[in-house]
Structure formats: structure tokens, C-alpha cells
Coordinates of C-alpha atoms in Angstrom, one line a residue:
M1 CA -22.9 47.2 1.1
L2 CA -22.9 43.9 1.7
T3 CA -23.7 41.4 4.5
L4 CA -22.2 39.0 5.6
T5 CA -25.1 36.7 7.7
V6 CA -23.5 33.8 10.3
G7 CA -25.0 30.7 11.7
R8 CA -26.0 30.7 15.4
T9 CA -23.3 27.9 15.6
M10 CA -19.8 29.2 13.9
R11 CA -18.3 26.1 13.3
L12 CA -16.2 24.4 10.6
A13 CA -19.6 21.9 8.3
P14 CA -18.7 17.9 8.5
T15 CA -18.6 18.5 4.8
V16 CA -16.0 21.4 4.7
A17 CA -18.3 22.5 1.9
G18 CA -17.0 26.2 2.0
P19 CA -15.8 28.4 4.7
P20 CA -17.3 27.9 8.3
E21 CA -20.4 26.8 8.5
G22 CA -23.5 28.9 7.9
W23 CA -21.7 31.8 6.4
H24 CA -22.8 33.1 3.5
L25 CA -22.5 37.0 1.8
D26 CA -25.6 38.9 0.2
G27 CA -25.7 41.0 -2.0
L28 CA -24.4 41.3 -5.7
D29 CA -22.1 44.7 -5.1
P30 CA -18.6 43.3 -6.7
N31 CA -17.1 46.4 -5.1
P32 CA -18.1 46.9 -1.6
R33 CA -17.3 49.8 0.5
S34 CA -19.0 48.7 3.1
I35 CA -19.9 45.1 4.6
C36 CA -22.3 44.3 7.7
V37 CA -21.0 41.2 9.6
R38 CA -24.4 39.7 10.8
C39 CA -25.7 36.5 13.2
A40 CA -29.3 35.4 11.5
E41 CA -30.5 33.3 14.7
P42 CA -29.3 35.8 17.5
P43 CA -28.0 35.1 20.4
L44 CA -24.4 33.9 19.2
M45 CA -23.8 30.4 20.6
F46 CA -20.4 29.3 19.7
A47 CA -17.3 29.8 18.1
E48 CA -14.6 27.6 17.1
P49 CA -11.0 29.0 17.0
I50 CA -11.2 28.4 13.2
A51 CA -14.2 30.2 12.6
V52 CA -12.5 33.4 15.0
A53 CA -9.5 33.1 13.2
M54 CA -10.7 33.1 9.9
L55 CA -13.0 35.9 10.3
G56 CA -9.9 38.2 11.5
A57 CA -7.6 37.6 8.8
W58 CA -10.8 38.1 5.9
A59 CA -12.3 41.6 8.0
T60 CA -8.7 42.5 8.3
Y61 CA -8.2 41.4 4.2
Q62 CA -11.9 43.7 3.4
R63 CA -9.6 46.6 5.2
E64 CA -7.0 46.4 3.8
L65 CA -9.0 46.8 -0.1
G66 CA -9.9 50.0 2.3
R67 CA -14.2 48.4 3.3
D68 CA -15.8 49.2 6.5
I69 CA -16.9 46.6 8.4
I70 CA -19.4 46.8 10.6
I71 CA -20.8 44.6 13.3
D72 CA -24.6 44.7 13.4
R73 CA -25.8 44.4 17.2
S74 CA -27.3 41.0 16.6
L75 CA -23.8 39.3 16.5
Q76 CA -23.1 40.9 19.5
S77 CA -23.6 38.0 22.2
P78 CA -21.4 37.1 25.5
I79 CA -19.7 34.8 22.9
A80 CA -18.7 36.7 20.5
F81 CA -17.1 38.4 23.0
R82 CA -15.5 35.9 25.3
S83 CA -13.9 33.2 22.1
G84 CA -12.6 36.7 20.7
L85 CA -14.8 37.1 17.7
L86 CA -16.0 41.0 18.1
S87 CA -12.4 42.2 19.2
A88 CA -10.8 39.6 16.0
L89 CA -13.8 41.4 13.5
A90 CA -13.1 45.0 14.9
G91 CA -9.6 44.9 14.1
R92 CA -8.2 44.7 17.1
T93 CA -4.6 41.8 18.2
K94 CA -6.3 40.3 21.0
G95 CA -9.8 39.7 22.6
G96 CA -10.7 36.7 24.6
S97 CA -11.4 35.3 28.2
T98 CA -10.0 33.2 30.4
T99 CA -11.5 29.6 28.1
S100 CA -11.1 31.2 24.2
L101 CA -8.5 33.8 23.1
F102 CA -8.3 35.1 19.8
F103 CA -4.5 37.1 19.3
R104 CA -2.6 38.6 15.7
L105 CA 0.8 37.9 15.2
C106 CA 2.4 40.3 12.7
T107 CA 6.0 39.7 13.4
E108 CA 8.5 36.7 13.7
Q109 CA 9.5 38.7 16.9
E110 CA 5.8 38.7 18.4
T111 CA 5.4 35.5 18.2
Q112 CA 9.1 34.0 20.0
D113 CA 7.9 37.8 22.9
K114 CA 4.0 36.7 23.4
L115 CA 3.3 33.5 22.2
G116 CA 3.9 32.0 25.1
S117 CA 2.1 33.4 27.5
F118 CA -0.4 33.4 24.9
V119 CA -0.7 29.9 25.4
E120 CA 0.4 29.7 29.1
A121 CA -2.9 31.5 29.8
I122 CA -5.2 29.3 28.6
L123 CA -3.8 25.7 28.9
K124 CA -1.3 26.3 32.3
T125 CA -2.9 23.5 34.0
T126 CA -2.2 21.4 32.1
P127 CA 2.2 21.5 30.7
E128 CA 2.2 18.6 27.7
A129 CA -0.8 20.2 26.1
E130 CA 0.5 23.3 26.5
R131 CA 3.7 22.4 24.6
I132 CA 2.4 20.9 22.0
A133 CA -0.6 23.9 21.0
H134 CA 3.0 26.0 21.7
Y135 CA 4.6 23.9 18.8
C136 CA 1.3 23.8 16.2
L137 CA 0.7 27.4 16.4
A138 CA 4.4 28.8 16.2
D139 CA 4.8 25.9 13.1
L140 CA 1.6 27.0 11.8
A141 CA 2.7 31.3 12.5
Q142 CA 6.3 30.5 11.6
N143 CA 4.4 29.4 8.1
V144 CA 2.6 32.7 7.6
F145 CA 6.4 34.6 8.0
D146 CA 7.8 32.5 5.1
H147 CA 5.3 31.3 2.7
A148 CA 1.9 33.3 2.8
R149 CA 3.2 37.1 1.4
T150 CA 0.7 38.2 3.6
G151 CA 1.7 42.5 2.9
G152 CA 2.3 42.6 6.9
Q153 CA -1.1 41.3 7.6
G154 CA 0.3 38.6 9.6
A155 CA -0.8 35.3 11.8
F156 CA -5.2 35.3 12.6
C157 CA -4.4 32.8 15.7
A158 CA -6.9 31.1 18.7
V159 CA -7.1 28.5 20.8
S160 CA -9.4 27.2 23.2
L161 CA -10.3 24.8 26.1
D162 CA -13.2 22.9 26.8
K163 CA -13.0 22.3 30.3
R164 CA -16.2 19.7 30.1
T165 CA -14.3 17.5 27.7
S166 CA -10.9 19.2 28.1
R167 CA -10.5 19.7 24.6
V168 CA -8.2 21.8 23.2
R169 CA -8.7 23.6 19.5
L170 CA -6.9 25.8 18.1
A171 CA -6.4 27.6 14.6
V172 CA -4.1 29.5 12.5
A173 CA -5.3 31.5 9.3
D174 CA -4.6 34.0 7.1
C175 CA -5.7 35.8 3.4
G176 CA -2.1 35.4 1.9
Q177 CA -1.4 33.7 -1.5
G178 CA -2.8 30.2 -0.5
I179 CA 0.0 27.1 -0.2
P180 CA -0.8 26.2 -4.4
A181 CA 0.9 29.6 -4.6
T182 CA 4.0 28.6 -3.3
I183 CA 4.5 25.3 -3.8
K184 CA 4.3 25.0 -7.5
P185 CA 6.9 27.3 -8.4
H186 CA 9.4 25.6 -6.7
Y187 CA 8.9 22.1 -8.6
E188 CA 9.7 20.9 -11.6
G189 CA 6.0 19.5 -13.1
D190 CA 1.9 20.2 -13.8
L191 CA 0.6 20.2 -10.1
D192 CA -2.7 21.0 -9.9
D193 CA -3.9 22.2 -6.7
L194 CA -5.0 19.2 -5.0
D195 CA -0.9 17.6 -6.6
S196 CA 0.2 21.0 -3.6
L197 CA -1.9 20.5 -1.1
L198 CA -0.4 16.6 -0.4
L199 CA 2.9 18.2 -1.4
A200 CA 2.9 20.8 1.8
L201 CA 2.3 17.8 3.7
E202 CA 4.8 15.6 3.8
P203 CA 8.2 16.0 5.3
E204 CA 10.9 17.6 4.2
L205 CA 9.2 18.8 0.7
S206 CA 8.1 22.6 1.3
G207 CA 10.4 24.7 3.8
N208 CA 13.4 26.6 3.5
S209 CA 14.9 26.9 6.2
A210 CA 16.7 24.4 9.7
R211 CA 15.4 24.4 13.3
D212 CA 15.7 21.6 16.2
G213 CA 18.3 19.8 13.0
V214 CA 15.2 19.0 10.8
N215 CA 14.3 20.5 8.0
R216 CA 11.7 22.9 8.3
G217 CA 9.1 21.7 5.5
V218 CA 8.1 19.3 8.1
G219 CA 5.8 22.5 9.7
L220 CA 2.4 20.6 8.2
Y221 CA 3.5 16.4 8.5
F222 CA 4.3 17.4 12.6
V223 CA 1.5 19.4 13.5
R224 CA -0.3 16.9 11.8
R225 CA 1.0 13.8 13.6
L226 CA 1.2 15.5 17.0
A227 CA -2.6 16.3 16.4
L228 CA -3.1 12.5 16.0
A229 CA -1.0 11.2 19.0
A230 CA -3.1 12.8 21.1
S231 CA -6.0 11.8 20.0
G232 CA -7.1 14.6 17.8
G233 CA -8.3 15.9 14.2
F234 CA -6.3 18.5 11.9
C235 CA -8.3 20.3 9.2
A236 CA -6.3 22.1 6.6
I237 CA -8.3 24.7 4.0
T238 CA -6.7 26.5 0.6
E239 CA -7.8 28.2 -2.2
G240 CA -10.6 25.4 -3.1
L241 CA -9.5 22.5 -1.0
S242 CA -9.5 21.6 2.4
A243 CA -7.5 18.5 3.6
R244 CA -8.3 16.3 6.8
A245 CA -7.3 13.8 9.2
S246 CA -8.9 12.6 13.0
A247 CA -7.5 9.6 15.3
R248 CA -11.1 8.1 15.0
N249 CA -10.7 7.7 11.2
P250 CA -7.2 6.7 10.4
S251 CA -6.6 6.5 6.6
D252 CA -3.2 5.0 6.3
F253 CA -1.7 9.0 6.4
T254 CA -3.5 10.1 3.9
P255 CA -5.9 13.1 4.9
K256 CA -8.9 13.4 3.2
F257 CA -9.2 15.9 0.6
T258 CA -12.5 17.4 -0.1
S259 CA -12.9 20.5 -2.7
L260 CA -14.9 23.8 -1.4
R261 CA -18.4 24.9 -2.8
H262 CA -16.3 28.6 -1.8
R263 CA -12.7 29.8 -2.1
W264 CA -11.3 31.0 1.0
Q265 CA -8.2 33.3 -0.5
G266 CA -5.2 32.5 1.7
T267 CA -5.0 29.1 4.1
A268 CA -6.3 28.5 6.9
V269 CA -5.3 25.8 9.5
A270 CA -7.4 23.9 12.4
V271 CA -6.8 21.5 15.3
T272 CA -8.3 19.8 17.9
F273 CA -6.7 17.3 20.7
N274 CA -7.2 16.2 23.8
A275 CA -5.6 18.2 27.0
I276 CA -6.1 14.9 29.2
G277 CA -3.5 12.0 28.4
S278 CA -1.8 14.4 26.1
E279 CA 2.4 14.0 25.4
Y280 CA 5.1 16.2 23.5
S281 CA 8.5 14.6 23.6
G282 CA 7.9 10.9 22.5
P283 CA 5.7 11.4 19.7
M284 CA 8.2 14.5 18.6
Q285 CA 10.9 12.4 18.7
A286 CA 9.1 8.9 17.5
I287 CA 8.2 11.7 14.2
K288 CA 11.4 12.5 14.2
D289 CA 12.5 9.4 14.0
E290 CA 10.2 8.3 11.1
I291 CA 11.5 11.0 8.3
E292 CA 15.0 11.1 9.4
G293 CA 14.4 6.8 9.0
R294 CA 14.9 5.4 11.8
G295 CA 13.2 2.9 13.4
P296 CA 13.3 -0.8 14.6
R297 CA 13.8 -2.4 11.1
Y298 CA 15.9 -0.3 9.2
A299 CA 19.1 -2.6 9.7
D300 CA 17.2 -5.1 7.1
I301 CA 16.0 -2.8 4.3
R302 CA 18.7 -2.5 1.0
F303 CA 18.9 -0.3 -0.6
F304 CA 21.0 -0.1 -3.9
R305 CA 22.4 2.7 -6.6
K306 CA 22.0 0.8 -9.5
S307 CA 19.7 -2.6 -10.2
A308 CA 22.5 -6.0 -10.3
N309 CA 20.9 -7.4 -13.2
A310 CA 20.6 -10.4 -11.9
P311 CA 18.8 -13.1 -13.7
D312 CA 16.7 -14.6 -10.3
W313 CA 16.1 -10.9 -9.9
H314 CA 12.2 -9.3 -11.6
R315 CA 12.9 -6.1 -11.7
V316 CA 9.8 -3.3 -11.2
E317 CA 9.4 0.2 -12.5
I318 CA 8.1 3.1 -10.6
K319 CA 7.5 5.3 -12.4
C320 CA 6.9 9.3 -11.5
D321 CA 2.9 10.5 -12.0
R322 CA 3.5 14.1 -11.7
G323 CA 6.9 15.8 -12.6
K324 CA 9.5 13.9 -10.5
F325 CA 7.3 13.2 -8.1
A326 CA 5.3 9.6 -7.5
L327 CA 1.4 10.7 -5.8
D328 CA -0.5 8.5 -6.7
R329 CA -1.8 6.8 -4.2
E330 CA -4.7 4.2 -6.0
R331 CA -1.0 3.9 -8.9
A332 CA 0.9 2.4 -5.9
I333 CA -1.8 0.0 -4.7
A334 CA -2.5 -1.3 -8.0
I335 CA 1.8 -1.9 -8.3
A336 CA 1.6 -3.8 -5.6
Q337 CA -1.4 -5.7 -5.9
D338 CA -1.3 -6.9 -9.6
Q339 CA 2.7 -7.1 -10.1
V340 CA 4.4 -7.4 -6.9
L341 CA 2.8 -9.2 -4.3
P342 CA 2.1 -12.4 -6.4
L343 CA 6.4 -12.2 -7.1
L344 CA 6.8 -12.8 -3.7
R345 CA 4.0 -14.9 -2.7
R346 CA 6.4 -17.2 -5.6
G347 CA 9.2 -16.4 -3.5
V348 CA 10.8 -14.4 -6.5
K349 CA 12.5 -11.9 -5.5
V350 CA 11.8 -8.4 -6.4
E351 CA 13.9 -5.0 -7.4
L352 CA 11.6 -1.9 -6.1
D353 CA 13.5 0.1 -9.3
F354 CA 13.2 4.3 -8.4
T355 CA 15.7 5.7 -10.2
G356 CA 14.5 9.1 -11.3
V357 CA 11.8 10.2 -8.8
A358 CA 12.8 12.6 -7.5
K359 CA 11.0 12.1 -4.7
A360 CA 7.5 9.7 -3.6
T361 CA 5.6 10.5 -0.7
Q362 CA 4.6 8.8 2.4
A363 CA 1.2 8.1 1.3
F364 CA 2.9 6.4 -2.0
C365 CA 5.3 4.1 -0.4
H366 CA 2.9 3.7 2.5
A367 CA 0.5 2.5 0.0
L368 CA 2.8 0.0 -1.7
I369 CA 5.1 -1.4 0.5
V370 CA 2.7 -1.6 3.4
P371 CA 1.2 -4.7 1.4
L372 CA 4.3 -5.9 0.4
V373 CA 5.7 -6.5 3.8
R374 CA 2.6 -8.1 5.6
G375 CA 1.2 -10.1 2.7
G376 CA 5.0 -11.3 0.7
G377 CA 5.4 -13.9 3.1
D378 CA 8.3 -15.1 4.8
D379 CA 11.7 -13.4 5.0
V380 CA 10.1 -10.8 2.6
L381 CA 12.8 -7.5 3.1
G382 CA 15.5 -10.0 2.3
R383 CA 13.6 -10.8 -1.6
L384 CA 13.2 -7.1 -1.7
H385 CA 15.6 -4.4 -3.1
F386 CA 15.0 -0.8 -3.5
V387 CA 16.8 0.6 -6.2
G388 CA 17.7 4.4 -6.8
C389 CA 16.1 6.0 -3.8
S390 CA 16.8 9.9 -3.7
A391 CA 17.6 10.4 0.5
R392 CA 14.0 11.8 0.5
T393 CA 12.3 8.9 -1.1
R394 CA 13.8 6.4 1.9
S395 CA 13.1 8.4 4.2
P396 CA 9.2 7.7 3.6
I397 CA 10.2 3.8 2.6
C398 CA 11.8 3.2 6.1
F399 CA 8.7 5.0 7.5
A400 CA 6.5 2.4 5.5
V401 CA 8.5 -0.5 6.6
N402 CA 9.2 0.6 10.3
Y403 CA 5.2 0.6 10.0
A404 CA 3.9 -2.8 8.6
T405 CA 6.6 -4.3 10.6
A406 CA 5.2 -3.0 14.2
E407 CA 2.3 -4.0 16.7
D408 CA 2.2 -0.5 17.6
D409 CA 1.9 3.3 16.2
I410 CA 1.9 6.4 18.2

């Protein structure tokens, strides 16, 4: 028999060194018939929704492999009950209290029928926060049904409201195939796991159906941006990687990626945001405008199918770095600083030629274009042409230009 030991507080470790802080398996049996889950220092004092959702998914996955899950008495505390952790480990489909709820969604129909009432039970006093949480949970659960291939296990969800701090925490986890296995088969090029996770966080890339007039592949991007707009945070865990972003430490829309010591089978996403003062409709429309290339400076951005080959224009070729993608943010920074900015500051007209690039990511375009627009001198957009851009590259270019010229960002 193996033993899974959890800490007195179950939260994501600050460094995201592995599964939630304090987890470790004791024992050497590679194929145990049972696993006992215990608390190292009882009683359990705190269980974050991401820990509850991940343990629920993990316990169900282990049962599918024919293993019994034994809940040790050391784990049976009021917090373990109120957070929904005991229900998650026991294989129930719902559990928790008035401020913290665990639930399992096995089908898309269940999401439509039950999710609204689950979220309302926790956040009915804060309608805007309720709308944000409902959107995030629905989109993350849909990702599970569309891509995870869990064999019917479904999406394991948890949501809580800290009434003292007005902080909302929510999470969705699964033990499916993980993001890299979902992304890699659909795109040319030798993508590694990090590239796959980066692309999954890009808008209009990995989806396969439409909703609200916007390509389905905006799910993780919308969830992350909504969280940041509500002064929150975002964390995605898959295989041996995590991606984190926080409104407290914005980094030009590029999440911080970390390698994990221990692999997670599947995908888990955690979101936090402030219930008080959060808004849904305004940020949602602004994010849609970003993706669709709308903004105050759109008319000033000059796209051309082919190079003019004019002697007074200097052409800078933007090459792919992964298959047909331009992903490398450090390379974008080097192109901006070493090649393009010196030309623009001398008054030279520059063509940025994206011919052959199927998609330049938002992080790449942000790193390349924002320094040019802000530091290229007078009438910089009149001296900067974009050539051979695909539709999927035009959107992040427009967003980068709008961001660089706006006084405030959402």
C-alpha cells in the first residue's frame, strides 16, 4: 500500500515545485492495490480549491486503475469537510459548504444544467464576480470535454469565497492527456511541451468550435485576462510545467513558466480574483476587441500583402523559430533593439516582413512592437509597414500597437 501525505495547509507552492505544496507519496510499490491519504500534521487547516480539484481528479483516476482510496482519520477535520476535500477523495460528485464547494461535471449537459446553481450558491451576493466565475468555470470545463480525453471522468471543479478578504478562488482539474498531447498533433513543427503550453495560452489558436462570435481557441486566454482585469491571478499546470500570471506582477502579457519536480497527469487551472469591484462586461468586450484587432489606432496600422521593394524602405525579415510559428520573445526583443529601433530613430522607413509566418504569438508581437512604437520617434506608424501578415498575426500586432499607444490598459 502507498501513502499520500498532505500538509496542514493545501495550497499551490509559491514556486509551484510540483503538485500542491506538501504532497508526497511514500512507498515503493509501482502498482499498489490501495493508497492511503493522510495529513502530516493534523488537523488540516486550509485546502485551496486547486488542491481539492486536483485531489478529486487524482482519486478518481486511481480508482479507474483499480486502486482503493483510503481516507485516514488524520485527514477528517471540519476544514476537510467544508472545503469539499473529503467528498472529492471519496468519489462523490458534490460536497462542501456555503463558502466553498466541490463538484464534478461529467458531461457538457451537466455543465449547462448545474453549473449556474453551483456558482450562485457561493457568489449570489456579488453578481459581477458570479458572472466572471461562471464564465471561467464553464470555459475550463468545456476545454476538458473538448480536449482532455478523460474516458468519461469529466471535469473536477472547486470554488470558494473568502468573506474576510472578498477573494474568489476557483479551479478545474482533470487527469486526461494534458495540453502538450492536445496541441502538438495539430501544428507543424517540432514543438516541445513549453511551446505547446505557450500556444495554448494564445488567443484563436487551439480551439475547434465557435462561441459568441469568437473562435473557441480563446478559452485559456480569456480566463487569464479576466482574472488579471479583476486584480487576480492565473496558474495552469500540465505535465511537468506550470504557467503563472498575476495582476501584481504584470510581465507584458507573458506568463512565467516553471518546470515542475513532479509530473501532473493531465491539466489543472487555478484562478483567483477580487469579488468586490470586479466587472465582467467591460473587460470581456475589451478582450474581444483585442483579439479581433479593433482599437483606437487600428486605422493607423499599415498592412501590405507584399513588399513594395522601394529603395527608401528598409526590409527586416521576421523568421519562424518553431515550424511556422514565431514564438521566441527574447529573439523579438533582440530584433527590436538591435535591428529596427536604430533605423527608426534615424528616420528610416522600415518594413517588417512576416511572410511565411503562420502565427506570431501575442508575446512575440508585444516584445517586438511596443518598444518600436514607444521609442521610434515622431510619426512612427507612418514609417512602419507590416508585410505578409496572416490573420492570426494581424490581431496580436494590432493589440501591441493599441497597447503601446494607450494611456491605460484593462
